CSV table of C-alpha atoms and ligand atoms in Angstrom, one decimal:
chain,number,residue,atom,x,y,z
W,22,UNK,CA,-38.2,22.1,-40.4
W,23,UNK,CA,-39.2,25.7,-40.1
W,24,UNK,CA,-36.6,28.1,-38.7
W,25,UNK,CA,-37.1,29.5,-35.2
W,26,UNK,CA,-34.2,31.8,-35.5
W,27,UNK,CA,-34.6,35.2,-33.9
W,28,UNK,CA,-34.4,38.3,-36.1
W,29,UNK,CA,-30.9,39.1,-37.4
W,30,UNK,CA,-30.5,42.1,-35.0
W,31,UNK,CA,-31.2,39.9,-32.0
W,32,UNK,CA,-28.7,37.2,-33.2
W,33,UNK,CA,-26.1,39.9,-33.6
W,34,UNK,CA,-26.7,41.3,-30.2
W,35,UNK,CA,-26.5,37.9,-28.5
W,36,UNK,CA,-23.3,37.0,-30.3
W,37,UNK,CA,-21.8,40.4,-29.5
W,38,UNK,CA,-22.5,40.0,-25.7
W,39,UNK,CA,-21.2,36.4,-25.8
W,40,UNK,CA,-18.0,37.5,-27.5
W,41,UNK,CA,-17.4,40.2,-24.9
W,42,UNK,CA,-18.4,38.4,-21.7
W,43,UNK,CA,-18.7,34.6,-21.9
W,44,UNK,CA,-15.8,32.1,-21.8
W,45,UNK,CA,-16.2,29.0,-24.0
W,46,UNK,CA,-14.3,25.8,-23.5
W,47,UNK,CA,-10.5,26.2,-24.0
W,48,UNK,CA,-10.8,29.6,-25.7
W,49,UNK,CA,-9.4,33.1,-25.2
W,50,UNK,CA,-11.6,35.8,-23.7
W,51,UNK,CA,-9.7,38.5,-25.4
W,52,UNK,CA,-9.3,36.9,-28.9
W,53,UNK,CA,-12.1,34.3,-29.0
W,54,UNK,CA,-12.7,31.8,-31.8
W,55,UNK,CA,-16.1,32.3,-33.5
W,56,UNK,CA,-19.1,30.7,-31.9
W,57,UNK,CA,-22.5,30.0,-33.6
W,58,UNK,CA,-26.0,30.5,-32.2
W,59,UNK,CA,-28.2,27.4,-31.6
W,60,UNK,CA,-31.9,28.2,-31.6
W,61,UNK,CA,-33.5,24.8,-31.7
W,62,UNK,CA,-32.7,21.1,-31.5
W,63,UNK,CA,-34.8,18.0,-32.5
W,64,UNK,CA,-33.8,14.4,-32.9
W,65,UNK,CA,-30.3,14.4,-34.4
W,66,UNK,CA,-30.6,17.9,-35.8
W,67,UNK,CA,-29.4,21.3,-34.4
W,68,UNK,CA,-30.6,24.6,-35.7
W,69,UNK,CA,-27.3,26.5,-36.0
W,70,UNK,CA,-27.2,30.0,-37.4
W,71,UNK,CA,-30.7,29.4,-38.9
W,72,UNK,CA,-29.8,26.1,-40.7
W,73,UNK,CA,-30.8,22.6,-39.5
W,74,UNK,CA,-27.6,20.5,-39.4
W,75,UNK,CA,-26.9,16.9,-38.3
W,76,UNK,CA,-25.2,16.7,-34.9
W,77,UNK,CA,-22.1,14.5,-35.2
W,78,UNK,CA,-21.0,15.1,-31.6
W,79,UNK,CA,-24.0,14.2,-29.4
W,80,UNK,CA,-23.0,17.3,-27.5
W,81,UNK,CA,-19.8,15.6,-26.4
W,82,UNK,CA,-20.9,11.9,-26.1
W,83,UNK,CA,-24.0,12.8,-24.1
W,84,UNK,CA,-27.2,13.2,-26.3
W,85,UNK,CA,-27.5,9.5,-27.2
W,86,UNK,CA,-31.3,9.6,-27.7
W,87,UNK,CA,-31.1,12.9,-29.7
W,88,UNK,CA,-32.7,16.2,-28.6
W,89,UNK,CA,-36.2,16.8,-27.2
W,90,UNK,CA,-37.0,13.1,-26.7
W,91,UNK,CA,-40.6,13.1,-25.5
W,92,UNK,CA,-39.9,10.5,-22.8
W,93,UNK,CA,-37.0,12.5,-21.4
W,94,UNK,CA,-38.9,15.8,-21.7
W,95,UNK,CA,-41.8,14.2,-19.8
W,96,UNK,CA,-39.6,12.8,-17.0
W,97,UNK,CA,-38.1,16.2,-16.4
W,98,UNK,CA,-41.5,17.9,-16.4
W,99,UNK,CA,-43.0,15.4,-14.0
W,100,UNK,CA,-40.2,15.9,-11.5
W,101,UNK,CA,-40.1,19.7,-11.9
W,102,UNK,CA,-43.8,19.5,-11.0
W,103,UNK,CA,-42.9,17.9,-7.7
W,104,UNK,CA,-39.6,19.4,-6.6
W,105,UNK,CA,-36.4,20.3,-8.5
W,106,UNK,CA,-33.9,20.0,-5.7
W,107,UNK,CA,-33.4,19.2,-2.1
W,108,UNK,CA,-30.2,18.7,-0.2
W,109,UNK,CA,-29.0,15.1,0.0
W,110,UNK,CA,-27.5,15.5,3.5
W,111,UNK,CA,-29.9,13.8,5.8
W,112,UNK,CA,-32.6,13.6,3.1
W,113,UNK,CA,-33.3,11.2,0.2
W,114,UNK,CA,-35.9,10.9,-2.6
W,115,UNK,CA,-37.4,8.5,-5.1
W,116,UNK,CA,-35.5,9.8,-8.2
W,117,UNK,CA,-32.1,9.1,-6.5
W,118,UNK,CA,-33.2,5.7,-5.2
W,119,UNK,CA,-34.6,4.7,-8.6
W,120,UNK,CA,-31.5,5.7,-10.4
W,121,UNK,CA,-29.3,4.0,-7.8
W,122,UNK,CA,-31.3,0.8,-8.3
W,123,UNK,CA,-30.9,0.9,-12.1
W,124,UNK,CA,-27.1,1.6,-11.9
W,125,UNK,CA,-26.6,-1.3,-9.5
W,126,UNK,CA,-28.7,-3.5,-11.8
W,127,UNK,CA,-27.0,-2.7,-15.1
W,128,UNK,CA,-23.4,-2.7,-14.0
W,129,UNK,CA,-21.4,-5.8,-13.1
W,130,UNK,CA,-22.5,-7.4,-9.8
W,131,UNK,CA,-19.7,-6.3,-7.4
W,132,UNK,CA,-20.3,-2.6,-8.2
W,133,UNK,CA,-23.1,-2.0,-5.7
W,134,UNK,CA,-22.3,1.2,-3.7
W,135,UNK,CA,-23.2,4.4,-5.5
W,136,UNK,CA,-22.0,8.0,-5.1
W,137,UNK,CA,-23.9,10.6,-7.2
W,138,UNK,CA,-21.6,13.4,-8.2
W,139,UNK,CA,-22.4,16.5,-10.2
W,140,UNK,CA,-20.0,16.2,-13.2
W,141,UNK,CA,-17.6,13.8,-14.7
W,142,UNK,CA,-14.5,15.6,-13.3
W,143,UNK,CA,-16.0,15.6,-9.8
W,144,UNK,CA,-16.7,11.9,-10.1
W,145,UNK,CA,-13.1,11.2,-11.0
W,146,UNK,CA,-12.0,13.3,-8.0
W,147,UNK,CA,-14.4,11.3,-5.8
W,148,UNK,CA,-13.1,8.0,-7.2
W,149,UNK,CA,-9.5,9.0,-6.4
W,150,UNK,CA,-10.5,10.1,-2.9
W,151,UNK,CA,-12.1,6.7,-2.5
W,152,UNK,CA,-8.9,5.0,-3.5
W,153,UNK,CA,-6.8,7.1,-1.1
W,154,UNK,CA,-9.2,6.7,1.8
W,155,UNK,CA,-9.4,2.9,1.1
W,156,UNK,CA,-5.6,2.6,1.3
W,157,UNK,CA,-5.6,4.5,4.6
W,158,UNK,CA,-8.4,2.3,5.8
W,159,UNK,CA,-6.5,-0.9,5.2
W,160,UNK,CA,-3.4,0.4,6.8
W,161,UNK,CA,-1.4,1.6,3.8
W,162,UNK,CA,-1.4,5.4,4.2
W,163,UNK,CA,1.9,5.7,2.3
W,164,UNK,CA,0.1,4.5,-0.9
W,165,UNK,CA,-0.8,7.9,-2.5
W,166,UNK,CA,0.1,7.8,-6.2
W,167,UNK,CA,-2.0,6.7,-9.2
W,168,UNK,CA,-0.7,4.6,-12.0
W,169,UNK,CA,-2.2,5.5,-15.4
W,170,UNK,CA,-1.2,5.4,-19.1
W,171,UNK,CA,-0.1,8.2,-21.5
W,172,UNK,CA,-2.8,9.6,-23.8
W,173,UNK,CA,-5.6,9.7,-21.3
W,174,UNK,CA,-8.1,12.4,-20.5
W,175,UNK,CA,-10.0,12.5,-17.1
W,176,UNK,CA,-11.3,16.1,-16.7
W,177,UNK,CA,-10.1,19.6,-16.1
W,178,UNK,CA,-9.9,19.9,-12.3
W,179,UNK,CA,-6.4,19.6,-10.8
W,180,UNK,CA,-6.4,16.0,-9.7
W,181,UNK,CA,-8.0,15.0,-12.9
W,182,UNK,CA,-5.4,16.9,-14.9
W,183,UNK,CA,-2.7,15.0,-12.9
W,184,UNK,CA,-3.7,11.7,-14.5
W,185,UNK,CA,-4.5,13.3,-18.0
W,186,UNK,CA,-1.7,12.9,-20.6
W,187,UNK,CA,1.2,15.2,-19.5
W,188,UNK,CA,1.4,16.8,-23.0
W,189,UNK,CA,-2.3,17.0,-23.8
W,190,UNK,CA,-2.9,18.1,-20.2
W,191,UNK,CA,0.0,20.6,-20.4
W,192,UNK,CA,1.6,19.4,-17.2
W,193,UNK,CA,4.6,21.7,-17.9
W,194,UNK,CA,2.2,24.6,-17.4
W,195,UNK,CA,1.3,23.4,-13.9
W,196,UNK,CA,4.7,21.9,-12.7
W,197,UNK,CA,4.8,21.9,-9.0
W,198,UNK,CA,1.0,22.1,-8.6
W,199,UNK,CA,-0.1,18.7,-9.9
W,200,UNK,CA,0.3,15.5,-7.8
W,201,UNK,CA,3.1,13.5,-9.5
W,202,UNK,CA,1.5,10.3,-10.9
W,203,UNK,CA,3.1,7.3,-12.5
W,204,UNK,CA,2.6,7.0,-16.2
W,205,UNK,CA,3.0,3.8,-18.2
W,206,UNK,CA,3.2,3.8,-22.0
W,207,UNK,CA,0.0,4.3,-24.0
W,208,UNK,CA,-1.5,0.9,-24.7
W,209,UNK,CA,-0.9,-0.4,-28.3
W,210,UNK,CA,-3.4,0.0,-31.0
W,211,UNK,CA,-6.6,-2.1,-31.0
W,212,UNK,CA,-5.3,-4.1,-33.9
W,213,UNK,CA,-1.8,-4.7,-32.4
W,214,UNK,CA,-0.1,-8.0,-32.7
W,215,UNK,CA,0.2,-10.3,-29.6
W,216,UNK,CA,3.9,-9.6,-29.3
W,217,UNK,CA,3.3,-5.8,-29.0
W,218,UNK,CA,0.7,-6.3,-26.4
W,219,UNK,CA,3.0,-8.6,-24.4
W,220,UNK,CA,5.8,-6.0,-24.6
W,221,UNK,CA,3.5,-3.4,-23.2
W,222,UNK,CA,2.3,-5.7,-20.5
W,223,UNK,CA,5.9,-6.5,-19.4
W,224,UNK,CA,6.7,-2.8,-19.2
W,225,UNK,CA,3.5,-2.1,-17.1
W,226,UNK,CA,4.3,-5.0,-14.7
W,227,UNK,CA,7.8,-3.7,-14.3
W,228,UNK,CA,6.7,-0.1,-13.6
W,229,UNK,CA,4.1,-1.3,-11.1
W,230,UNK,CA,6.5,-3.5,-9.3
W,231,UNK,CA,9.0,-0.7,-9.0
W,232,UNK,CA,6.4,1.7,-7.6
W,233,UNK,CA,4.2,-0.7,-5.7
W,234,UNK,CA,5.2,0.6,-2.3
W,235,UNK,CA,3.7,4.1,-3.1
W,236,UNK,CA,0.9,3.2,-5.5
W,237,UNK,CA,-2.7,3.4,-4.4
W,238,UNK,CA,-4.7,2.7,-7.5
W,239,UNK,CA,-4.8,2.5,-11.3
W,240,UNK,CA,-7.1,4.8,-13.3
W,241,UNK,CA,-7.7,4.5,-17.0
W,242,UNK,CA,-10.4,5.0,-19.7
W,243,UNK,CA,-11.1,1.4,-20.6
W,244,UNK,CA,-10.9,0.2,-24.3
W,245,UNK,CA,-11.1,3.7,-25.8
W,246,UNK,CA,-9.2,6.8,-24.8
W,247,UNK,CA,-11.4,9.8,-25.7
W,248,UNK,CA,-10.5,13.4,-25.5
W,249,UNK,CA,-6.8,12.5,-25.1
W,250,UNK,CA,-6.6,11.2,-28.7
W,251,UNK,CA,-9.6,9.0,-29.7
W,252,UNK,CA,-7.4,5.9,-29.3
W,253,UNK,CA,-9.0,2.4,-29.1
W,254,UNK,CA,-6.9,-0.4,-27.6
W,255,UNK,CA,-7.1,-4.1,-26.9
W,256,UNK,CA,-9.2,-5.5,-24.1
W,257,UNK,CA,-6.1,-7.7,-23.2
W,258,UNK,CA,-4.5,-4.6,-21.8
W,259,UNK,CA,-7.4,-4.2,-19.3
W,260,UNK,CA,-6.8,-7.8,-18.2
W,261,UNK,CA,-3.2,-7.0,-17.5
W,262,UNK,CA,-4.2,-4.0,-15.4
W,263,UNK,CA,-6.6,-6.2,-13.5
W,264,UNK,CA,-3.8,-8.6,-12.7
W,265,UNK,CA,-1.3,-5.9,-11.8
W,266,UNK,CA,-3.9,-4.3,-9.4
W,267,UNK,CA,-4.6,-7.7,-7.7
W,268,UNK,CA,-0.9,-8.5,-7.4
W,269,UNK,CA,0.0,-5.2,-5.7
W,270,UNK,CA,-3.2,-4.4,-3.8
W,271,UNK,CA,-4.2,-1.5,-6.0
W,272,UNK,CA,-7.7,-0.3,-6.6
W,273,UNK,CA,-8.6,-0.5,-10.3
W,274,UNK,CA,-10.7,2.5,-11.5
W,275,UNK,CA,-12.3,2.6,-14.9
W,276,UNK,CA,-13.3,6.1,-16.1
W,277,UNK,CA,-16.3,5.1,-18.3
W,278,UNK,CA,-17.6,8.7,-18.5
W,279,UNK,CA,-17.2,8.6,-22.3
W,280,UNK,CA,-17.4,4.8,-23.0
W,281,UNK,CA,-20.4,4.0,-20.8
W,282,UNK,CA,-24.0,3.4,-22.0
W,283,UNK,CA,-23.2,1.5,-25.1
W,284,UNK,CA,-20.9,3.8,-27.1
W,285,UNK,CA,-18.2,1.1,-27.7
W,286,UNK,CA,-20.8,-1.6,-28.5
W,287,UNK,CA,-20.7,-2.9,-24.9
W,288,UNK,CA,-23.2,-1.4,-22.4
W,289,UNK,CA,-20.2,-0.9,-20.2
W,290,UNK,CA,-16.6,-2.0,-20.9
W,291,UNK,CA,-16.6,-3.0,-17.3
W,292,UNK,CA,-18.6,-6.1,-18.4
W,293,UNK,CA,-15.4,-7.4,-20.1
W,294,UNK,CA,-13.0,-6.8,-17.1
W,295,UNK,CA,-14.5,-5.8,-13.8
W,296,UNK,CA,-12.9,-2.8,-12.0
W,297,UNK,CA,-13.2,-1.9,-8.3
W,298,UNK,CA,-14.5,1.5,-9.1
W,299,UNK,CA,-16.3,2.9,-12.2
W,300,UNK,CA,-17.1,6.5,-13.1
W,301,UNK,CA,-20.1,7.2,-15.3
W,302,UNK,CA,-21.2,10.6,-16.7
W,303,UNK,CA,-21.8,12.2,-20.1
W,304,UNK,CA,-24.6,10.0,-21.5
W,305,UNK,CA,-26.0,9.2,-18.0
W,306,UNK,CA,-28.8,11.8,-18.4
W,307,UNK,CA,-29.1,11.4,-22.2
W,308,UNK,CA,-27.5,14.8,-22.5
W,309,UNK,CA,-30.1,16.7,-20.5
W,310,UNK,CA,-28.4,17.7,-17.3
W,311,UNK,CA,-25.0,17.4,-15.6
W,312,UNK,CA,-24.7,14.3,-13.5
W,313,UNK,CA,-22.2,11.6,-12.8
W,314,UNK,CA,-22.0,8.5,-10.7
W,315,UNK,CA,-19.2,6.5,-9.0
W,316,UNK,CA,-19.9,2.9,-8.2
W,317,UNK,CA,-17.7,0.7,-6.1
W,318,UNK,CA,-17.6,-2.6,-4.4
W,319,UNK,CA,-18.5,-3.5,-0.8
W,320,UNK,CA,-14.9,-4.3,-0.1
W,321,UNK,CA,-13.8,-0.8,-1.1
W,322,UNK,CA,-16.7,0.8,0.8
W,323,UNK,CA,-15.6,-1.2,3.9
W,324,UNK,CA,-12.0,-0.1,3.5
W,325,UNK,CA,-13.1,3.6,3.3
W,326,UNK,CA,-15.1,3.1,6.5
W,327,UNK,CA,-12.0,1.8,8.2
W,328,UNK,CA,-10.1,5.0,7.5
W,329,UNK,CA,-9.5,7.6,10.2
W,330,UNK,CA,-12.4,9.7,8.9
W,331,UNK,CA,-14.7,6.7,9.0
W,332,UNK,CA,-16.8,8.2,6.2
W,333,UNK,CA,-16.3,9.2,2.6
W,334,UNK,CA,-15.4,12.9,2.9
W,335,UNK,CA,-17.4,14.3,0.0
W,336,UNK,CA,-20.8,15.9,-0.4
W,337,UNK,CA,-21.6,18.5,-3.1
W,338,UNK,CA,-24.5,20.9,-2.7
W,339,UNK,CA,-26.3,19.5,-5.7
W,340,UNK,CA,-25.6,15.8,-4.9
W,341,UNK,CA,-28.3,13.6,-6.3
W,342,UNK,CA,-30.2,16.4,-7.9
W,343,UNK,CA,-33.8,15.0,-8.4
W,344,UNK,CA,-34.3,16.5,-11.9
W,345,UNK,CA,-31.0,15.0,-13.2
W,346,UNK,CA,-31.8,11.6,-11.5
W,347,UNK,CA,-35.3,11.4,-12.9
W,348,UNK,CA,-34.1,12.1,-16.4
W,349,UNK,CA,-31.2,9.7,-16.0
W,350,UNK,CA,-33.6,6.9,-15.0
W,351,UNK,CA,-35.8,7.7,-18.0
W,352,UNK,CA,-32.7,7.7,-20.3
W,353,UNK,CA,-31.5,4.3,-19.0
W,354,UNK,CA,-35.0,2.8,-19.5
W,355,UNK,CA,-35.2,4.2,-23.1
W,356,UNK,CA,-31.7,2.7,-23.8
W,357,UNK,CA,-32.5,-0.7,-22.5
W,358,UNK,CA,-35.9,-0.8,-24.3
W,359,UNK,CA,-34.2,0.1,-27.6
W,360,UNK,CA,-32.1,-2.1,-29.9
W,361,UNK,CA,-29.1,0.0,-29.0
W,362,UNK,CA,-26.6,-2.8,-29.7
W,363,UNK,CA,-27.8,-3.1,-33.3
W,364,UNK,CA,-27.9,0.7,-33.7
W,365,UNK,CA,-24.4,1.1,-32.4
W,366,UNK,CA,-23.2,-1.7,-34.7
W,367,UNK,CA,-25.0,-0.2,-37.8
W,368,UNK,CA,-23.6,3.3,-37.1
W,369,UNK,CA,-20.1,1.8,-36.7
W,370,UNK,CA,-20.4,-0.1,-40.0
W,371,UNK,CA,-21.7,3.0,-41.8
W,372,UNK,CA,-18.8,5.1,-40.4
W,373,UNK,CA,-16.2,2.4,-41.2
W,374,UNK,CA,-17.3,2.0,-44.8
W,375,UNK,CA,-18.1,5.7,-45.4
W,376,UNK,CA,-14.8,7.0,-44.0
W,377,UNK,CA,-12.5,4.3,-45.5
W,378,UNK,CA,-12.0,6.2,-48.8
W,379,UNK,CA,-10.6,9.2,-46.8
W,380,UNK,CA,-7.5,7.1,-46.1
W,381,UNK,CA,-6.4,7.9,-49.7
W,382,UNK,CA,-6.5,11.7,-49.2
W,383,UNK,CA,-3.3,13.6,-48.7
W,384,UNK,CA,-2.8,14.7,-45.1
W,385,UNK,CA,-4.7,11.7,-43.7
W,386,UNK,CA,-2.7,9.5,-41.3
W,387,UNK,CA,-5.3,7.1,-40.1
W,388,UNK,CA,-9.0,6.2,-40.1
W,389,UNK,CA,-10.4,4.1,-37.3
W,390,UNK,CA,-13.8,3.3,-35.8
W,391,UNK,CA,-14.9,1.6,-32.6
W,392,UNK,CA,-18.5,1.2,-31.6
W,393,UNK,CA,-20.4,4.2,-32.8
W,394,UNK,CA,-17.3,6.4,-33.0
W,395,UNK,CA,-15.6,7.3,-36.2
W,396,UNK,CA,-12.1,9.0,-36.2
W,397,UNK,CA,-10.0,10.5,-39.0
W,398,UNK,CA,-6.5,11.4,-37.8
W,399,UNK,CA,-4.6,13.9,-40.0
W,400,UNK,CA,-0.8,14.3,-40.2
W,401,UNK,CA,-1.2,18.0,-39.0
W,402,UNK,CA,-3.2,20.1,-36.6
W,403,UNK,CA,-6.7,20.6,-37.9
W,404,UNK,CA,-7.6,24.1,-39.0
W,405,UNK,CA,-10.7,24.0,-36.7
W,406,UNK,CA,-12.3,27.2,-38.0
W,407,UNK,CA,-12.0,26.1,-41.7
W,408,UNK,CA,-13.0,22.5,-40.9
W,409,UNK,CA,-16.0,23.5,-38.9
W,410,UNK,CA,-17.2,25.9,-41.6
W,411,UNK,CA,-16.8,23.2,-44.3
W,412,UNK,CA,-18.8,20.7,-42.2
W,413,UNK,CA,-21.6,23.2,-41.6
W,414,UNK,CA,-21.7,24.0,-45.3
W,415,UNK,CA,-22.2,20.2,-45.8
W,416,UNK,CA,-25.0,20.3,-43.2
W,417,UNK,CA,-23.1,18.8,-40.3
W,418,UNK,CA,-22.0,20.0,-36.8
W,419,UNK,CA,-18.5,18.7,-35.9
W,420,UNK,CA,-15.9,19.9,-33.4
W,421,UNK,CA,-12.5,18.7,-34.4
W,422,UNK,CA,-9.5,19.0,-32.1
W,423,UNK,CA,-5.8,18.7,-32.4
W,424,UNK,CA,-5.1,16.4,-35.4
W,425,UNK,CA,-8.6,14.7,-35.2
W,426,UNK,CA,-11.8,15.0,-37.1
W,427,UNK,CA,-14.3,12.6,-35.4
W,428,UNK,CA,-17.9,11.9,-34.8
W,429,UNK,CA,-20.1,10.0,-32.3
W,430,UNK,CA,-23.6,10.7,-33.3
W,431,UNK,CA,-26.8,10.1,-31.3
W,432,UNK,CA,-27.8,6.4,-31.5
W,433,UNK,CA,-31.2,7.4,-33.2
W,434,UNK,CA,-29.5,8.8,-36.3
W,435,UNK,CA,-31.2,7.6,-39.5
W,436,UNK,CA,-29.5,6.4,-42.7
W,437,UNK,CA,-29.9,9.7,-44.6
W,438,UNK,CA,-28.5,11.6,-41.7
W,439,UNK,CA,-25.6,9.1,-41.5
W,440,UNK,CA,-24.8,9.7,-45.2
W,441,UNK,CA,-24.8,13.4,-44.6
W,442,UNK,CA,-22.6,12.9,-41.5
W,443,UNK,CA,-20.0,10.9,-43.6
W,444,UNK,CA,-20.0,13.6,-46.3
W,445,UNK,CA,-19.6,16.3,-43.6
W,446,UNK,CA,-16.6,14.5,-42.1
W,447,UNK,CA,-15.1,14.3,-45.6
W,448,UNK,CA,-15.6,18.0,-46.2
W,449,UNK,CA,-14.0,18.9,-42.8
W,450,UNK,CA,-11.0,16.6,-43.5
W,451,UNK,CA,-10.5,18.2,-47.0
W,452,UNK,CA,-10.8,21.8,-45.5
W,453,UNK,CA,-8.8,21.1,-42.3
C,508,PLP,C1,-15.6,14.3,-20.4
C,508,PLP,C2,-14.8,13.4,-19.5
C,508,PLP,C3,-14.5,13.7,-18.2
C,508,PLP,C4,-14.9,14.9,-17.5
C,508,PLP,O1,-16.3,15.1,-17.4
C,508,PLP,P1,-16.9,16.5,-17.2
C,508,PLP,O2,-18.4,16.2,-17.0
C,508,PLP,O3,-16.6,17.3,-18.4
C,508,PLP,O4,-16.3,17.1,-16.0
C,508,PLP,C5,-13.7,12.7,-17.5
C,508,PLP,N1,-13.3,11.6,-18.1
C,508,PLP,C6,-13.6,11.3,-19.3
C,508,PLP,C7,-13.1,10.0,-19.9
C,508,PLP,C8,-14.3,12.1,-20.1
C,508,PLP,O5,-14.6,11.8,-21.4
């Protein structure tokens, strides 16, 4: 494709201002890591520093249909032609209703009450608030703590950090400021033997029984822990959590912000084990706009209504943003009309067979795939700058973190692009 890069002087000026004034995720303002300029994006390709490269990251799990999809562009333009936003307090609109209808339809039956939040982290905050208000509503106000597992990631706001892995979430940095939650061991690996799963289950049951008097809910990323370490685990662990929740009157929350919309090979992991609350985000709008949703059951909604407030005490300014809702409905329609299951399966197979040889490289600890996610774990922290540069030289955009080089490409990636992605991951692993 032709380049649409601005002249070199413009690029240099943009990057210079960026470096002086704009924070990027998890970076220093005074000694920032290098960033690169994106000037265009089509399908699975990004134009980065003037070169078209395959996007291995789907812009952090979100761009499942690729960039500039005509159906999503059209949905956005149609809504922008009507109105881009109105407050949701006292008003409603067709884009919100249509999205709500789809979400209720495609998630398991008991999840039928929908809260539209403006980002993944906010949706996790709302879910935890629902849990606390529910416990108050059913007469158990002393139930205020969450049970979760080590190795999780749930967002960067304070309550989200409190259930994120204590090391990965740097709890030591915030001691005294984060609510103290109850952490169980990380679930065993997805290929763990039955005895290992049983031992984990016993420990979780014990922990829950000891803390039952103060526990309000359980929050986990089901089946695959994402930003906490790209760790897939057995569905049997989710059944254990469901049993523990039922036994002790806890609200079970699945954070499907990363796993939702087909990424693991299931439209939602919640189809395998039904939670009481689910958080959706990331791929919800096909990567176009920030939006998240919290769905819960009638029973939880009724409990919340029985709390002293009588209502759910949350209502962001941009709640139910019509542009985001319109593009989310279009993205869901596209996904359901596609052969997404076959695509996810084919991407998973290509990543599994393409990445398997990397196991033999020095410095590689593990190679694993789940759904359309491929992970190479090193035995050391990745040199992110060197690995990123090596991937780009191979025509691929990757963003490794900690000891992980990984990819979750758009579902529309073609075979040639997949080959290039596999080569790019190999280059990053060798350089990192
Ligand atoms: C990304 C993510 C979040 C946070 O979502 P934001 O939109 O970045 O606030 C929460 N939970 C999980 C599992 C995520 O992957």
